[in-house]
DNA sequence: CGTTCGATGCACT
DNA sequence: GTGCATCGAACGT
């Protein structure tokens, strides 16, 4: 098992999107390791993508998207949810992959506690971009963290999904024509709305 | 099954 | 002041 190097992220975003499925998102906080296998993600690419936060051009909020690949872009949304992205491409080319769902691996009981006691079949604990950040304890303090060196990182455990499903991105009002949502086909930990796109063998 | 709706805070114009 | 890359409870069918 090894940490993904910066070169993994410094590539076309759709390549990163496809290959990030099966990798392991890890957060070590207060000496406690929590982690999960990435089973769902979406691409947001460039100022010409109307759903990308870079669409209005550079602002203070979206600055991490314009920075070096391999960093985290964390932002706060709907007044209550943190969402975590991995920045891709290269400096000056704003693009990222949004992590949407994990299969829980390490610290499952701790993650359930963070999510609250009103839940929970375990497989729902990290399903949904707001849910997984809450379960892993990710918030704005991790914005711009270096995913290759910090306590928030992505590891390669040699896991390869058998099939992937590509479909339109969800939860957005614009840019829904692009099929930039990539899911581990049929995985039980996918977020609420299950993809109906086409499945491809790898 | 399905859809609607309230909670909630901040970046941006 | 507006609009979110959301979530889950509360309904209706």
mmCIF file with all atom_site columns, N, CA and C in Angstrom, chain A residues 104-166:
data_model
loop_
_atom_site.group_PDB
_atom_site.id
_atom_site.type_symbol
_atom_site.label_atom_id
_atom_site.label_alt_id
_atom_site.label_comp_id
_atom_site.label_asym_id
_atom_site.label_entity_id
_atom_site.label_seq_id
_atom_site.pdbx_PDB_ins_code
_atom_site.Cartn_x
_atom_site.Cartn_y
_atom_site.Cartn_z
_atom_site.occupancy
_atom_site.B_iso_or_equiv
_atom_site.pdbx_formal_charge
_atom_site.auth_seq_id
_atom_site.auth_comp_id
_atom_site.auth_asym_id
_atom_site.auth_atom_id
_atom_site.pdbx_PDB_model_num
ATOM 1   N N  . UNK A 1 104 ? -16.773 2.107  3.774   1.00 0.00 ? 104 UNK A N  1
ATOM 2   C CA . UNK A 1 104 ? -16.008 2.270  5.012   1.00 0.00 ? 104 UNK A CA 1
ATOM 3   C C  . UNK A 1 104 ? -15.013 1.127  5.215   1.00 0.00 ? 104 UNK A C  1
ATOM 4   N N  . UNK A 1 105 ? -13.799 1.470  5.697   1.00 0.00 ? 105 UNK A N  1
ATOM 5   C CA . UNK A 1 105 ? -12.781 0.450  5.964   1.00 0.00 ? 105 UNK A CA 1
ATOM 6   C C  . UNK A 1 105 ? -12.304 0.541  7.421   1.00 0.00 ? 105 UNK A C  1
ATOM 7   N N  . UNK A 1 106 ? -11.522 1.585  7.745   1.00 0.00 ? 106 UNK A N  1
ATOM 8   C CA . UNK A 1 106 ? -10.973 1.716  9.104   1.00 0.00 ? 106 UNK A CA 1
ATOM 9   C C  . UNK A 1 106 ? -11.825 2.662  9.954   1.00 0.00 ? 106 UNK A C  1
ATOM 10  N N  . UNK A 1 107 ? -11.971 2.334  11.230  1.00 0.00 ? 107 UNK A N  1
ATOM 11  C CA . UNK A 1 107 ? -12.641 3.229  12.180  1.00 0.00 ? 107 UNK A CA 1
ATOM 12  C C  . UNK A 1 107 ? -14.130 3.332  11.962  1.00 0.00 ? 107 UNK A C  1
ATOM 13  N N  . UNK A 1 108 ? -14.740 2.235  11.577  1.00 0.00 ? 108 UNK A N  1
ATOM 14  C CA . UNK A 1 108 ? -16.161 2.276  11.238  1.00 0.00 ? 108 UNK A CA 1
ATOM 15  C C  . UNK A 1 108 ? -17.022 2.718  12.424  1.00 0.00 ? 108 UNK A C  1
ATOM 16  N N  . UNK A 1 109 ? -16.729 2.157  13.600  1.00 0.00 ? 109 UNK A N  1
ATOM 17  C CA . UNK A 1 109 ? -17.542 2.533  14.769  1.00 0.00 ? 109 UNK A CA 1
ATOM 18  C C  . UNK A 1 109 ? -17.385 4.014  15.092  1.00 0.00 ? 109 UNK A C  1
ATOM 19  N N  . UNK A 1 110 ? -16.139 4.522  14.948  1.00 0.00 ? 110 UNK A N  1
ATOM 20  C CA . UNK A 1 110 ? -15.895 5.937  15.214  1.00 0.00 ? 110 UNK A CA 1
ATOM 21  C C  . UNK A 1 110 ? -16.636 6.815  14.211  1.00 0.00 ? 110 UNK A C  1
ATOM 22  N N  . UNK A 1 111 ? -16.641 6.386  12.945  1.00 0.00 ? 111 UNK A N  1
ATOM 23  C CA . UNK A 1 111 ? -17.345 7.162  11.916  1.00 0.00 ? 111 UNK A CA 1
ATOM 24  C C  . UNK A 1 111 ? -18.847 7.175  12.184  1.00 0.00 ? 111 UNK A C  1
ATOM 25  N N  . UNK A 1 112 ? -19.387 6.045  12.606  1.00 0.00 ? 112 UNK A N  1
ATOM 26  C CA . UNK A 1 112 ? -20.814 5.995  12.933  1.00 0.00 ? 112 UNK A CA 1
ATOM 27  C C  . UNK A 1 112 ? -21.133 6.961  14.068  1.00 0.00 ? 112 UNK A C  1
ATOM 28  N N  . UNK A 1 113 ? -20.225 7.023  15.046  1.00 0.00 ? 113 UNK A N  1
ATOM 29  C CA . UNK A 1 113 ? -20.450 7.936  16.171  1.00 0.00 ? 113 UNK A CA 1
ATOM 30  C C  . UNK A 1 113 ? -20.440 9.379  15.698  1.00 0.00 ? 113 UNK A C  1
ATOM 31  N N  . UNK A 1 114 ? -19.491 9.701  14.797  1.00 0.00 ? 114 UNK A N  1
ATOM 32  C CA . UNK A 1 114 ? -19.446 11.073 14.266  1.00 0.00 ? 114 UNK A CA 1
ATOM 33  C C  . UNK A 1 114 ? -20.726 11.421 13.510  1.00 0.00 ? 114 UNK A C  1
ATOM 34  N N  . UNK A 1 115 ? -21.296 10.443 12.837  1.00 0.00 ? 115 UNK A N  1
ATOM 35  C CA . UNK A 1 115 ? -22.510 10.703 12.061  1.00 0.00 ? 115 UNK A CA 1
ATOM 36  C C  . UNK A 1 115 ? -23.729 10.862 12.946  1.00 0.00 ? 115 UNK A C  1
ATOM 37  N N  . UNK A 1 116 ? -23.687 10.382 14.194  1.00 0.00 ? 116 UNK A N  1
ATOM 38  C CA . UNK A 1 116 ? -24.834 10.476 15.082  1.00 0.00 ? 116 UNK A CA 1
ATOM 39  C C  . UNK A 1 116 ? -25.569 9.165  15.197  1.00 0.00 ? 116 UNK A C  1
ATOM 40  N N  . UNK A 1 117 ? -26.284 9.002  16.266  1.00 0.00 ? 117 UNK A N  1
ATOM 41  C CA . UNK A 1 117 ? -26.851 7.696  16.599  1.00 0.00 ? 117 UNK A CA 1
ATOM 42  C C  . UNK A 1 117 ? -28.190 7.435  15.918  1.00 0.00 ? 117 UNK A C  1
ATOM 43  N N  . UNK A 1 118 ? -28.758 8.436  15.258  1.00 0.00 ? 118 UNK A N  1
ATOM 44  C CA . UNK A 1 118 ? -30.078 8.232  14.641  1.00 0.00 ? 118 UNK A CA 1
ATOM 45  C C  . UNK A 1 118 ? -29.994 7.321  13.423  1.00 0.00 ? 118 UNK A C  1
ATOM 46  N N  . UNK A 1 119 ? -28.783 7.032  12.938  1.00 0.00 ? 119 UNK A N  1
ATOM 47  C CA . UNK A 1 119 ? -28.583 6.135  11.828  1.00 0.00 ? 119 UNK A CA 1
ATOM 48  C C  . UNK A 1 119 ? -28.304 4.747  12.424  1.00 0.00 ? 119 UNK A C  1
ATOM 49  N N  . UNK A 1 120 ? -28.054 3.603  11.816  1.00 0.00 ? 120 UNK A N  1
ATOM 50  C CA . UNK A 1 120 ? -27.293 3.598  10.602  1.00 0.00 ? 120 UNK A CA 1
ATOM 51  C C  . UNK A 1 120 ? -26.955 2.198  10.165  1.00 0.00 ? 120 UNK A C  1
ATOM 52  N N  . UNK A 1 121 ? -27.421 1.719  9.087   1.00 0.00 ? 121 UNK A N  1
ATOM 53  C CA . UNK A 1 121 ? -26.723 0.588  8.494   1.00 0.00 ? 121 UNK A CA 1
ATOM 54  C C  . UNK A 1 121 ? -25.344 1.059  8.048   1.00 0.00 ? 121 UNK A C  1
ATOM 55  N N  . UNK A 1 122 ? -24.304 0.285  8.310   1.00 0.00 ? 122 UNK A N  1
ATOM 56  C CA . UNK A 1 122 ? -22.932 0.737  8.097   1.00 0.00 ? 122 UNK A CA 1
ATOM 57  C C  . UNK A 1 122 ? -22.647 1.199  6.676   1.00 0.00 ? 122 UNK A C  1
ATOM 58  N N  . UNK A 1 123 ? -23.279 0.611  5.735   1.00 0.00 ? 123 UNK A N  1
ATOM 59  C CA . UNK A 1 123 ? -22.908 0.938  4.365   1.00 0.00 ? 123 UNK A CA 1
ATOM 60  C C  . UNK A 1 123 ? -23.370 2.334  3.975   1.00 0.00 ? 123 UNK A C  1
ATOM 61  N N  . UNK A 1 124 ? -24.212 2.996  4.778   1.00 0.00 ? 124 UNK A N  1
ATOM 62  C CA . UNK A 1 124 ? -24.667 4.347  4.461   1.00 0.00 ? 124 UNK A CA 1
ATOM 63  C C  . UNK A 1 124 ? -23.799 5.414  5.109   1.00 0.00 ? 124 UNK A C  1
ATOM 64  N N  . UNK A 1 125 ? -22.860 5.011  5.950   1.00 0.00 ? 125 UNK A N  1
ATOM 65  C CA . UNK A 1 125 ? -22.119 5.975  6.758   1.00 0.00 ? 125 UNK A CA 1
ATOM 66  C C  . UNK A 1 125 ? -21.312 6.945  5.907   1.00 0.00 ? 125 UNK A C  1
ATOM 67  N N  . UNK A 1 126 ? -20.738 6.478  4.806   1.00 0.00 ? 126 UNK A N  1
ATOM 68  C CA . UNK A 1 126 ? -19.906 7.323  3.942   1.00 0.00 ? 126 UNK A CA 1
ATOM 69  C C  . UNK A 1 126 ? -20.500 7.470  2.549   1.00 0.00 ? 126 UNK A C  1
ATOM 70  N N  . UNK A 1 127 ? -21.816 7.361  2.403   1.00 0.00 ? 127 UNK A N  1
ATOM 71  C CA . UNK A 1 127 ? -22.473 7.474  1.097   1.00 0.00 ? 127 UNK A CA 1
ATOM 72  C C  . UNK A 1 127 ? -23.081 8.850  0.940   1.00 0.00 ? 127 UNK A C  1
ATOM 73  N N  . UNK A 1 128 ? -22.502 9.640  0.034   1.00 0.00 ? 128 UNK A N  1
ATOM 74  C CA . UNK A 1 128 ? -22.893 11.033 -0.141  1.00 0.00 ? 128 UNK A CA 1
ATOM 75  C C  . UNK A 1 128 ? -21.738 11.932 0.260   1.00 0.00 ? 128 UNK A C  1
ATOM 76  N N  . UNK A 1 129 ? -21.478 13.000 -0.527  1.00 0.00 ? 129 UNK A N  1
ATOM 77  C CA . UNK A 1 129 ? -20.299 13.843 -0.300  1.00 0.00 ? 129 UNK A CA 1
ATOM 78  C C  . UNK A 1 129 ? -20.310 14.551 1.044   1.00 0.00 ? 129 UNK A C  1
ATOM 79  N N  . UNK A 1 130 ? -21.509 14.940 1.529   1.00 0.00 ? 130 UNK A N  1
ATOM 80  C CA . UNK A 1 130 ? -21.589 15.572 2.837   1.00 0.00 ? 130 UNK A CA 1
ATOM 81  C C  . UNK A 1 130 ? -21.456 14.556 3.959   1.00 0.00 ? 130 UNK A C  1
ATOM 82  N N  . UNK A 1 131 ? -21.972 13.373 3.725   1.00 0.00 ? 131 UNK A N  1
ATOM 83  C CA . UNK A 1 131 ? -21.900 12.329 4.746   1.00 0.00 ? 131 UNK A CA 1
ATOM 84  C C  . UNK A 1 131 ? -20.469 11.859 4.978   1.00 0.00 ? 131 UNK A C  1
ATOM 85  N N  . UNK A 1 132 ? -19.713 11.669 3.901   1.00 0.00 ? 132 UNK A N  1
ATOM 86  C CA . UNK A 1 132 ? -18.376 11.100 4.085   1.00 0.00 ? 132 UNK A CA 1
ATOM 87  C C  . UNK A 1 132 ? -17.422 12.083 4.757   1.00 0.00 ? 132 UNK A C  1
ATOM 88  N N  . UNK A 1 133 ? -17.580 13.389 4.493   1.00 0.00 ? 133 UNK A N  1
ATOM 89  C CA . UNK A 1 133 ? -16.708 14.343 5.178   1.00 0.00 ? 133 UNK A CA 1
ATOM 90  C C  . UNK A 1 133 ? -17.026 14.394 6.663   1.00 0.00 ? 133 UNK A C  1
ATOM 91  N N  . UNK A 1 134 ? -18.295 14.260 6.989   1.00 0.00 ? 134 UNK A N  1
ATOM 92  C CA . UNK A 1 134 ? -18.669 14.249 8.406   1.00 0.00 ? 134 UNK A CA 1
ATOM 93  C C  . UNK A 1 134 ? -18.106 13.003 9.085   1.00 0.00 ? 134 UNK A C  1
ATOM 94  N N  . UNK A 1 135 ? -18.223 11.862 8.409   1.00 0.00 ? 135 UNK A N  1
ATOM 95  C CA . UNK A 1 135 ? -17.744 10.598 8.988   1.00 0.00 ? 135 UNK A CA 1
ATOM 96  C C  . UNK A 1 135 ? -16.226 10.619 9.199   1.00 0.00 ? 135 UNK A C  1
ATOM 97  N N  . UNK A 1 136 ? -15.492 11.234 8.250   1.00 0.00 ? 136 UNK A N  1
ATOM 98  C CA . UNK A 1 136 ? -14.031 11.254 8.348   1.00 0.00 ? 136 UNK A CA 1
ATOM 99  C C  . UNK A 1 136 ? -13.499 12.462 9.119   1.00 0.00 ? 136 UNK A C  1
ATOM 100 N N  . UNK A 1 137 ? -14.385 13.375 9.493   1.00 0.00 ? 137 UNK A N  1
ATOM 101 C CA . UNK A 1 137 ? -13.936 14.555 10.229  1.00 0.00 ? 137 UNK A CA 1
ATOM 102 C C  . UNK A 1 137 ? -13.214 15.559 9.362   1.00 0.00 ? 137 UNK A C  1
ATOM 103 N N  . UNK A 1 138 ? -13.616 15.671 8.085   1.00 0.00 ? 138 UNK A N  1
ATOM 104 C CA . UNK A 1 138 ? -12.982 16.600 7.155   1.00 0.00 ? 138 UNK A CA 1
ATOM 105 C C  . UNK A 1 138 ? -13.752 17.908 7.157   1.00 0.00 ? 138 UNK A C  1
ATOM 106 N N  . UNK A 1 139 ? -13.044 19.027 7.344   1.00 0.00 ? 139 UNK A N  1
ATOM 107 C CA . UNK A 1 139 ? -13.680 20.338 7.268   1.00 0.00 ? 139 UNK A CA 1
ATOM 108 C C  . UNK A 1 139 ? -12.701 21.341 6.666   1.00 0.00 ? 139 UNK A C  1
ATOM 109 N N  . UNK A 1 140 ? -12.988 22.618 6.794   1.00 0.00 ? 140 UNK A N  1
ATOM 110 C CA . UNK A 1 140 ? -12.185 23.635 6.103   1.00 0.00 ? 140 UNK A CA 1
ATOM 111 C C  . UNK A 1 140 ? -10.720 23.639 6.539   1.00 0.00 ? 140 UNK A C  1
ATOM 112 N N  . UNK A 1 141 ? -10.435 23.056 7.702   1.00 0.00 ? 141 UNK A N  1
ATOM 113 C CA . UNK A 1 141 ? -9.033  23.004 8.126   1.00 0.00 ? 141 UNK A CA 1
ATOM 114 C C  . UNK A 1 141 ? -8.202  22.161 7.169   1.00 0.00 ? 141 UNK A C  1
ATOM 115 N N  . UNK A 1 142 ? -8.840  21.267 6.448   1.00 0.00 ? 142 UNK A N  1
ATOM 116 C CA . UNK A 1 142 ? -8.108  20.423 5.487   1.00 0.00 ? 142 UNK A CA 1
ATOM 117 C C  . UNK A 1 142 ? -8.065  21.031 4.079   1.00 0.00 ? 142 UNK A C  1
ATOM 118 N N  . UNK A 1 143 ? -8.678  22.217 3.900   1.00 0.00 ? 143 UNK A N  1
ATOM 119 C CA . UNK A 1 143 ? -8.623  22.843 2.580   1.00 0.00 ? 143 UNK A CA 1
ATOM 120 C C  . UNK A 1 143 ? -7.166  23.093 2.200   1.00 0.00 ? 143 UNK A C  1
ATOM 121 N N  . UNK A 1 144 ? -6.814  22.736 0.993   1.00 0.00 ? 144 UNK A N  1
ATOM 122 C CA . UNK A 1 144 ? -5.470  22.886 0.438   1.00 0.00 ? 144 UNK A CA 1
ATOM 123 C C  . UNK A 1 144 ? -4.446  21.950 1.067   1.00 0.00 ? 144 UNK A C  1
ATOM 124 N N  . UNK A 1 145 ? -4.901  20.952 1.843   1.00 0.00 ? 145 UNK A N  1
ATOM 125 C CA . UNK A 1 145 ? -3.963  19.956 2.355   1.00 0.00 ? 145 UNK A CA 1
ATOM 126 C C  . UNK A 1 145 ? -3.290  19.239 1.193   1.00 0.00 ? 145 UNK A C  1
ATOM 127 N N  . UNK A 1 146 ? -2.025  18.892 1.376   1.00 0.00 ? 146 UNK A N  1
ATOM 128 C CA . UNK A 1 146 ? -1.301  18.124 0.362   1.00 0.00 ? 146 UNK A CA 1
ATOM 129 C C  . UNK A 1 146 ? -1.656  16.650 0.521   1.00 0.00 ? 146 UNK A C  1
ATOM 130 N N  . UNK A 1 147 ? -2.358  16.101 -0.468  1.00 0.00 ? 147 UNK A N  1
ATOM 131 C CA . UNK A 1 147 ? -2.843  14.718 -0.367  1.00 0.00 ? 147 UNK A CA 1
ATOM 132 C C  . UNK A 1 147 ? -1.715  13.693 -0.471  1.00 0.00 ? 147 UNK A C  1
ATOM 133 N N  . UNK A 1 148 ? -0.489  14.159 -0.760  1.00 0.00 ? 148 UNK A N  1
ATOM 134 C CA . UNK A 1 148 ? 0.638   13.229 -0.864  1.00 0.00 ? 148 UNK A CA 1
ATOM 135 C C  . UNK A 1 148 ? 1.499   13.209 0.399   1.00 0.00 ? 148 UNK A C  1
ATOM 136 N N  . UNK A 1 149 ? 1.256   14.145 1.329   1.00 0.00 ? 149 UNK A N  1
ATOM 137 C CA . UNK A 1 149 ? 2.122   14.218 2.516   1.00 0.00 ? 149 UNK A CA 1
ATOM 138 C C  . UNK A 1 149 ? 1.371   14.419 3.825   1.00 0.00 ? 149 UNK A C  1
ATOM 139 N N  . UNK A 1 150 ? 0.109   14.814 3.784   1.00 0.00 ? 150 UNK A N  1
ATOM 140 C CA . UNK A 1 150 ? -0.553  15.235 5.022   1.00 0.00 ? 150 UNK A CA 1
ATOM 141 C C  . UNK A 1 150 ? -1.371  14.110 5.637   1.00 0.00 ? 150 UNK A C  1
ATOM 142 N N  . UNK A 1 151 ? -2.041  14.406 6.733   1.00 0.00 ? 151 UNK A N  1
ATOM 143 C CA . UNK A 1 151 ? -2.865  13.409 7.404   1.00 0.00 ? 151 UNK A CA 1
ATOM 144 C C  . UNK A 1 151 ? -4.126  13.087 6.612   1.00 0.00 ? 151 UNK A C  1
ATOM 145 N N  . UNK A 1 152 ? -4.429  13.926 5.631   1.00 0.00 ? 152 UNK A N  1
ATOM 146 C CA . UNK A 1 152 ? -5.500  13.599 4.675   1.00 0.00 ? 152 UNK A CA 1
ATOM 147 C C  . UNK A 1 152 ? -4.824  13.175 3.381   1.00 0.00 ? 152 UNK A C  1
ATOM 148 N N  . UNK A 1 153 ? -5.047  11.947 2.958   1.00 0.00 ? 153 UNK A N  1
ATOM 149 C CA . UNK A 1 153 ? -4.317  11.431 1.809   1.00 0.00 ? 153 UNK A CA 1
ATOM 150 C C  . UNK A 1 153 ? -5.117  10.348 1.107   1.00 0.00 ? 153 UNK A C  1
ATOM 151 N N  . UNK A 1 154 ? -4.633  9.965  -0.072  1.00 0.00 ? 154 UNK A N  1
ATOM 152 C CA . UNK A 1 154 ? -5.272  8.881  -0.814  1.00 0.00 ? 154 UNK A CA 1
ATOM 153 C C  . UNK A 1 154 ? -4.222  7.821  -1.103  1.00 0.00 ? 154 UNK A C  1
ATOM 154 N N  . UNK A 1 155 ? -4.544  6.576  -0.753  1.00 0.00 ? 155 UNK A N  1
ATOM 155 C CA . UNK A 1 155 ? -3.602  5.470  -0.885  1.00 0.00 ? 155 UNK A CA 1
ATOM 156 C C  . UNK A 1 155 ? -4.057  4.479  -1.948  1.00 0.00 ? 155 UNK A C  1
ATOM 157 N N  . UNK A 1 156 ? -3.078  3.763  -2.494  1.00 0.00 ? 156 UNK A N  1
ATOM 158 C CA . UNK A 1 156 ? -3.353  2.689  -3.446  1.00 0.00 ? 156 UNK A CA 1
ATOM 159 C C  . UNK A 1 156 ? -3.195  1.357  -2.723  1.00 0.00 ? 156 UNK A C  1
ATOM 160 N N  . UNK A 1 157 ? -4.295  0.634  -2.589  1.00 0.00 ? 157 UNK A N  1
ATOM 161 C CA . UNK A 1 157 ? -4.250  -0.685 -1.936  1.00 0.00 ? 157 UNK A CA 1
ATOM 162 C C  . UNK A 1 157 ? -4.369  -1.816 -2.954  1.00 0.00 ? 157 UNK A C  1
ATOM 163 N N  . UNK A 1 158 ? -4.192  -1.472 -4.229  1.00 0.00 ? 158 UNK A N  1
ATOM 164 C CA . UNK A 1 158 ? -4.266  -2.493 -5.268  1.00 0.00 ? 158 UNK A CA 1
ATOM 165 C C  . UNK A 1 158 ? -5.674  -2.977 -5.562  1.00 0.00 ? 158 UNK A C  1
ATOM 166 N N  . UNK A 1 159 ? -6.666  -2.175 -5.175  1.00 0.00 ? 159 UNK A N  1
ATOM 167 C CA . UNK A 1 159 ? -8.063  -2.564 -5.423  1.00 0.00 ? 159 UNK A CA 1
ATOM 168 C C  . UNK A 1 159 ? -8.482  -2.047 -6.794  1.00 0.00 ? 159 UNK A C  1
ATOM 169 N N  . UNK A 1 160 ? -9.052  -2.921 -7.615  1.00 0.00 ? 160 UNK A N  1
ATOM 170 C CA . UNK A 1 160 ? -9.528  -2.517 -8.944  1.00 0.00 ? 160 UNK A CA 1
ATOM 171 C C  . UNK A 1 160 ? -10.979 -2.951 -9.122  1.00 0.00 ? 160 UNK A C  1
ATOM 172 N N  . UNK A 1 161 ? -11.875 -1.988 -9.359  1.00 0.00 ? 161 UNK A N  1
ATOM 173 C CA . UNK A 1 161 ? -13.271 -2.360 -9.579  1.00 0.00 ? 161 UNK A CA 1
ATOM 174 C C  . UNK A 1 161 ? -13.431 -3.191 -10.843 1.00 0.00 ? 161 UNK A C  1
ATOM 175 N N  . UNK A 1 162 ? -14.369 -4.131 -10.836 1.00 0.00 ? 162 UNK A N  1
ATOM 176 C CA . UNK A 1 162 ? -14.569 -4.954 -12.029 1.00 0.00 ? 162 UNK A CA 1
ATOM 177 C C  . UNK A 1 162 ? -15.269 -4.164 -13.124 1.00 0.00 ? 162 UNK A C  1
ATOM 178 N N  . UNK A 1 163 ? -16.234 -3.350 -12.742 1.00 0.00 ? 163 UNK A N  1
ATOM 179 C CA . UNK A 1 163 ? -16.937 -2.553 -13.749 1.00 0.00 ? 163 UNK A CA 1
ATOM 180 C C  . UNK A 1 163 ? -17.214 -1.143 -13.225 1.00 0.00 ? 163 UNK A C  1
ATOM 181 N N  . UNK A 1 164 ? -17.197 -0.167 -14.127 1.00 0.00 ? 164 UNK A N  1
ATOM 182 C CA . UNK A 1 164 ? -17.493 1.225  -13.794 1.00 0.00 ? 164 UNK A CA 1
ATOM 183 C C  . UNK A 1 164 ? -18.735 1.674  -14.550 1.00 0.00 ? 164 UNK A C  1
ATOM 184 N N  . UNK A 1 165 ? -19.492 2.589  -13.937 1.00 0.00 ? 165 UNK A N  1
ATOM 185 C CA . UNK A 1 165 ? -20.644 3.184  -14.606 1.00 0.00 ? 165 UNK A CA 1
ATOM 186 C C  . UNK A 1 165 ? -20.425 4.684  -14.744 1.00 0.00 ? 165 UNK A C  1
ATOM 187 N N  . UNK A 1 166 ? -20.550 5.187  -15.975 1.00 0.00 ? 166 UNK A N  1
ATOM 188 C CA . UNK A 1 166 ? -20.444 6.630  -16.240 1.00 0.00 ? 166 UNK A CA 1
ATOM 189 C C  . UNK A 1 166 ? -21.844 7.181  -16.483 1.00 0.00 ? 166 UNK A C  1
#
